[in-house]
Amino acid sequence: MNISFDLDSTLIPNGKEFETEKRGGIAKLFGIEEIRKGTAELITELKNQGNKVHIYTTSFRTKGKISRTLKYYGIKVDRIVNQTENQRELNRRNINSSKFPPAFGFDIHIDDSKGVGIESERHNFNAIIIEPTDKNWIEKIKTEIKTLHNKV
Ligand SMILES: [Mg+2]
């Protein structure tokens, strides 16, 4: 399956809402951002199970910047969709939603936004909404993906 992750407050903290991986002082100078603790293991596991993993964000960060941060933590994703690409594609399709994962072939999208949760019902796509403070976020994602796997 194609699984996409939101960035802000899902994998990259906005403040101090979740624990993050260690980051060297020099990395910070080079624009490497902090990342949620456990992200690399989770993504590796999902890929080992045969899934493709993507980033789907409404942030205007460049794909290069996002991929540099991920690479620093040993993470490689299959595709990155940022807001520039998202807006272009959703406008082209006349879709009135902040996100619409099926436009990019994503089967399940993981996000912190309740708004995206509402959109998922309105536009009929699969989303897993994770509270930024949820300490069991990894288990929740794995369980829900398993459930969806049996449905899709
Ligand atoms: Mg977010």
PDB file of C-alpha atoms and ligand atoms in Angstrom:
ATOM      1  CA  MET A   1       0.000   0.000   0.000  1.00  0.00           C
ATOM      2  CA  ASN A   2       0.991   3.612  -0.475  1.00  0.00           C
ATOM      3  CA  ILE A   3       1.160   5.344   2.889  1.00  0.00           C
ATOM      4  CA  SER A   4       1.672   9.095   3.224  1.00  0.00           C
ATOM      5  CA  PHE A   5       2.705  11.108   6.264  1.00  0.00           C
ATOM      6  CA  ASP A   6       2.025  14.729   7.086  1.00  0.00           C
ATOM      7  CA  LEU A   7       5.042  16.659   8.406  1.00  0.00           C
ATOM      8  CA  ASP A   8       4.126  19.436  10.836  1.00  0.00           C
ATOM      9  CA  SER A   9       3.014  18.179  14.263  1.00  0.00           C
ATOM     10  CA  THR A  10       2.986  14.640  12.871  1.00  0.00           C
ATOM     11  CA  LEU A  11       6.687  13.961  12.207  1.00  0.00           C
ATOM     12  CA  ILE A  12       8.242  17.396  12.726  1.00  0.00           C
ATOM     13  CA  PRO A  13       7.420  19.241  15.967  1.00  0.00           C
ATOM     14  CA  ASN A  14       5.864  22.682  16.010  1.00  0.00           C
ATOM     15  CA  GLY A  15       7.005  23.212  19.572  1.00  0.00           C
ATOM     16  CA  LYS A  16       7.586  20.627  22.236  1.00  0.00           C
ATOM     17  CA  GLU A  17       4.526  18.444  21.638  1.00  0.00           C
ATOM     18  CA  PHE A  18       6.535  15.208  21.308  1.00  0.00           C
ATOM     19  CA  GLU A  19       9.973  13.730  21.944  1.00  0.00           C
ATOM     20  CA  THR A  20      12.460  14.002  19.112  1.00  0.00           C
ATOM     21  CA  GLU A  21      15.547  12.151  17.896  1.00  0.00           C
ATOM     22  CA  LYS A  22      18.984  13.507  18.749  1.00  0.00           C
ATOM     23  CA  ARG A  23      20.285  16.076  16.333  1.00  0.00           C
ATOM     24  CA  GLY A  24      23.883  17.329  16.181  1.00  0.00           C
ATOM     25  CA  GLY A  25      24.637  21.058  16.517  1.00  0.00           C
ATOM     26  CA  ILE A  26      26.043  21.220  13.017  1.00  0.00           C
ATOM     27  CA  ALA A  27      22.960  19.580  11.509  1.00  0.00           C
ATOM     28  CA  LYS A  28      20.893  22.452  12.895  1.00  0.00           C
ATOM     29  CA  LEU A  29      23.157  24.948  11.151  1.00  0.00           C
ATOM     30  CA  PHE A  30      22.535  23.126   7.894  1.00  0.00           C
ATOM     31  CA  GLY A  31      18.786  23.420   8.241  1.00  0.00           C
ATOM     32  CA  ILE A  32      18.149  19.855   9.393  1.00  0.00           C
ATOM     33  CA  GLU A  33      14.909  19.884  11.382  1.00  0.00           C
ATOM     34  CA  GLU A  34      13.972  17.862  14.443  1.00  0.00           C
ATOM     35  CA  ILE A  35      12.028  14.672  13.908  1.00  0.00           C
ATOM     36  CA  ARG A  36       9.641  12.683  16.101  1.00  0.00           C
ATOM     37  CA  LYS A  37      11.264   9.897  18.058  1.00  0.00           C
ATOM     38  CA  GLY A  38      10.704   6.509  16.414  1.00  0.00           C
ATOM     39  CA  THR A  39       9.996   7.885  12.923  1.00  0.00           C
ATOM     40  CA  ALA A  40      12.882   6.091  11.206  1.00  0.00           C
ATOM     41  CA  GLU A  41      12.049   2.692  12.747  1.00  0.00           C
ATOM     42  CA  LEU A  42       8.368   3.049  11.905  1.00  0.00           C
ATOM     43  CA  ILE A  43       9.031   3.977   8.274  1.00  0.00           C
ATOM     44  CA  THR A  44      11.610   1.196   7.879  1.00  0.00           C
ATOM     45  CA  GLU A  45       9.147  -1.325   9.280  1.00  0.00           C
ATOM     46  CA  LEU A  46       6.337  -0.163   7.000  1.00  0.00           C
ATOM     47  CA  LYS A  47       8.664  -0.436   4.009  1.00  0.00           C
ATOM     48  CA  ASN A  48       9.841  -3.890   5.053  1.00  0.00           C
ATOM     49  CA  GLN A  49       6.201  -4.961   5.077  1.00  0.00           C
ATOM     50  CA  GLY A  50       6.085  -4.060   1.381  1.00  0.00           C
ATOM     51  CA  ASN A  51       4.483  -0.624   1.636  1.00  0.00           C
ATOM     52  CA  LYS A  52       5.638   2.522  -0.108  1.00  0.00           C
ATOM     53  CA  VAL A  53       6.041   5.514   2.166  1.00  0.00           C
ATOM     54  CA  HIS A  54       5.552   9.129   1.115  1.00  0.00           C
ATOM     55  CA  ILE A  55       5.460  12.625   2.580  1.00  0.00           C
ATOM     56  CA  TYR A  56       2.333  14.702   1.908  1.00  0.00           C
ATOM     57  CA  THR A  57       2.461  18.190   3.390  1.00  0.00           C
ATOM     58  CA  THR A  58       0.743  21.536   2.915  1.00  0.00           C
ATOM     59  CA  SER A  59       4.042  23.213   3.788  1.00  0.00           C
ATOM     60  CA  PHE A  60       5.933  25.134   1.109  1.00  0.00           C
ATOM     61  CA  ARG A  61       9.322  23.688   2.179  1.00  0.00           C
ATOM     62  CA  THR A  62      11.193  22.555  -0.915  1.00  0.00           C
ATOM     63  CA  LYS A  63      11.408  18.834  -1.599  1.00  0.00           C
ATOM     64  CA  GLY A  64      15.194  19.141  -1.328  1.00  0.00           C
ATOM     65  CA  LYS A  65      14.976  20.577   2.169  1.00  0.00           C
ATOM     66  CA  ILE A  66      12.546  17.871   3.290  1.00  0.00           C
ATOM     67  CA  SER A  67      14.606  15.082   1.815  1.00  0.00           C
ATOM     68  CA  ARG A  68      17.821  16.432   3.430  1.00  0.00           C
ATOM     69  CA  THR A  69      16.180  16.337   6.851  1.00  0.00           C
ATOM     70  CA  LEU A  70      14.869  12.803   6.301  1.00  0.00           C
ATOM     71  CA  LYS A  71      18.212  11.592   4.972  1.00  0.00           C
ATOM     72  CA  TYR A  72      20.003  12.906   8.062  1.00  0.00           C
ATOM     73  CA  TYR A  73      17.950  10.446  10.134  1.00  0.00           C
ATOM     74  CA  GLY A  74      18.480   7.618   7.639  1.00  0.00           C
ATOM     75  CA  ILE A  75      14.999   7.852   6.117  1.00  0.00           C
ATOM     76  CA  LYS A  76      14.309   7.510   2.416  1.00  0.00           C
ATOM     77  CA  VAL A  77      10.780   8.021   1.160  1.00  0.00           C
ATOM     78  CA  ASP A  78       9.384   7.201  -2.246  1.00  0.00           C
ATOM     79  CA  ARG A  79       7.757  10.529  -3.000  1.00  0.00           C
ATOM     80  CA  ILE A  80       7.419  13.986  -1.469  1.00  0.00           C
ATOM     81  CA  VAL A  81       4.375  16.139  -2.260  1.00  0.00           C
ATOM     82  CA  ASN A  82       4.629  19.702  -0.918  1.00  0.00           C
ATOM     83  CA  GLN A  83       2.045  22.459  -1.013  1.00  0.00           C
ATOM     84  CA  THR A  84       3.234  23.799  -4.377  1.00  0.00           C
ATOM     85  CA  GLU A  85       2.500  20.453  -6.026  1.00  0.00           C
ATOM     86  CA  ASN A  86      -0.616  19.798  -3.907  1.00  0.00           C
ATOM     87  CA  GLN A  87      -2.261  23.108  -4.837  1.00  0.00           C
ATOM     88  CA  ARG A  88      -1.486  22.653  -8.511  1.00  0.00           C
ATOM     89  CA  GLU A  89      -2.948  19.136  -8.617  1.00  0.00           C
ATOM     90  CA  LEU A  90      -6.051  19.849  -6.512  1.00  0.00           C
ATOM     91  CA  ASN A  91      -6.816  23.003  -8.534  1.00  0.00           C
ATOM     92  CA  ARG A  92      -6.443  21.055 -11.742  1.00  0.00           C
ATOM     93  CA  ARG A  93      -8.925  18.472 -10.456  1.00  0.00           C
ATOM     94  CA  ASN A  94     -11.223  21.101  -8.968  1.00  0.00           C
ATOM     95  CA  ILE A  95     -11.079  19.498  -5.543  1.00  0.00           C
ATOM     96  CA  ASN A  96     -12.060  21.724  -2.655  1.00  0.00           C
ATOM     97  CA  SER A  97     -10.068  20.152   0.184  1.00  0.00           C
ATOM     98  CA  SER A  98      -6.759  21.009   1.876  1.00  0.00           C
ATOM     99  CA  LYS A  99      -5.563  17.477   1.147  1.00  0.00           C
ATOM    100  CA  PHE A 100      -6.760  14.700  -1.140  1.00  0.00           C
ATOM    101  CA  PRO A 101      -4.336  11.747  -0.971  1.00  0.00           C
ATOM    102  CA  PRO A 102      -5.952   9.710  -3.800  1.00  0.00           C
ATOM    103  CA  ALA A 103      -4.856  12.453  -6.233  1.00  0.00           C
ATOM    104  CA  PHE A 104      -1.317  11.184  -5.680  1.00  0.00           C
ATOM    105  CA  GLY A 105      -2.133   7.501  -5.406  1.00  0.00           C
ATOM    106  CA  PHE A 106      -1.846   7.425  -1.614  1.00  0.00           C
ATOM    107  CA  ASP A 107      -4.071   4.765  -0.002  1.00  0.00           C
ATOM    108  CA  ILE A 108      -3.705   5.868   3.620  1.00  0.00           C
ATOM    109  CA  HIS A 109      -2.702   9.274   4.922  1.00  0.00           C
ATOM    110  CA  ILE A 110      -1.419   9.936   8.453  1.00  0.00           C
ATOM    111  CA  ASP A 111      -1.967  13.423   9.882  1.00  0.00           C
ATOM    112  CA  ASP A 112      -2.498  15.323  13.150  1.00  0.00           C
ATOM    113  CA  SER A 113      -5.191  17.617  11.732  1.00  0.00           C
ATOM    114  CA  LYS A 114      -8.805  17.049  12.728  1.00  0.00           C
ATOM    115  CA  GLY A 115      -9.721  19.063   9.641  1.00  0.00           C
ATOM    116  CA  VAL A 116      -8.056  16.431   7.485  1.00  0.00           C
ATOM    117  CA  GLY A 117     -10.064  13.836   9.436  1.00  0.00           C
ATOM    118  CA  ILE A 118     -13.282  15.616   8.459  1.00  0.00           C
ATOM    119  CA  GLU A 119     -12.119  15.923   4.842  1.00  0.00           C
ATOM    120  CA  SER A 120     -11.401  12.198   4.767  1.00  0.00           C
ATOM    121  CA  GLU A 121     -15.072  11.499   5.517  1.00  0.00           C
ATOM    122  CA  ARG A 122     -16.352  14.159   3.147  1.00  0.00           C
ATOM    123  CA  HIS A 123     -14.123  13.098   0.252  1.00  0.00           C
ATOM    124  CA  ASN A 124     -14.009   9.435   1.086  1.00  0.00           C
ATOM    125  CA  PHE A 125     -10.312   8.740   1.641  1.00  0.00           C
ATOM    126  CA  ASN A 126      -8.480   6.814   4.352  1.00  0.00           C
ATOM    127  CA  ALA A 127      -6.814   8.865   7.077  1.00  0.00           C
ATOM    128  CA  ILE A 128      -5.309   8.051  10.441  1.00  0.00           C
ATOM    129  CA  ILE A 129      -5.422  11.061  12.754  1.00  0.00           C
ATOM    130  CA  ILE A 130      -2.732  11.076  15.429  1.00  0.00           C
ATOM    131  CA  GLU A 131      -2.694  13.419  18.413  1.00  0.00           C
ATOM    132  CA  PRO A 132       0.752  15.074  18.600  1.00  0.00           C
ATOM    133  CA  THR A 133       0.926  14.167  22.303  1.00  0.00           C
ATOM    134  CA  ASP A 134      -0.060  10.503  21.777  1.00  0.00           C
ATOM    135  CA  LYS A 135       2.795   8.413  23.184  1.00  0.00           C
ATOM    136  CA  ASN A 136       1.377   5.274  21.545  1.00  0.00           C
ATOM    137  CA  TRP A 137       1.261   6.834  18.105  1.00  0.00           C
ATOM    138  CA  ILE A 138       3.382   4.099  16.486  1.00  0.00           C
ATOM    139  CA  GLU A 139       1.174   1.291  17.798  1.00  0.00           C
ATOM    140  CA  LYS A 140      -1.946   3.163  16.737  1.00  0.00           C
ATOM    141  CA  ILE A 141      -0.631   3.600  13.198  1.00  0.00           C
ATOM    142  CA  LYS A 142       0.431  -0.038  12.895  1.00  0.00           C
ATOM    143  CA  THR A 143      -2.919  -1.316  14.174  1.00  0.00           C
ATOM    144  CA  GLU A 144      -4.992   0.951  11.928  1.00  0.00           C
ATOM    145  CA  ILE A 145      -2.897   0.109   8.872  1.00  0.00           C
ATOM    146  CA  LYS A 146      -3.438  -3.591   9.563  1.00  0.00           C
ATOM    147  CA  THR A 147      -7.201  -3.027   9.807  1.00  0.00           C
ATOM    148  CA  LEU A 148      -7.254  -1.055   6.559  1.00  0.00           C
ATOM    149  CA  HIS A 149      -5.046  -3.620   4.871  1.00  0.00           C
ATOM    150  CA  ASN A 150      -7.785  -6.184   5.376  1.00  0.00           C
ATOM    151  CA  LYS A 151     -10.412  -3.809   3.985  1.00  0.00           C
ATOM    152  CA  VAL A 152      -8.585  -2.425   0.910  1.00  0.00           C
TER     153      VAL A 152
HETATM  154 MG    MG B   1       0.154  18.727  10.540  1.00  0.00          MG
END
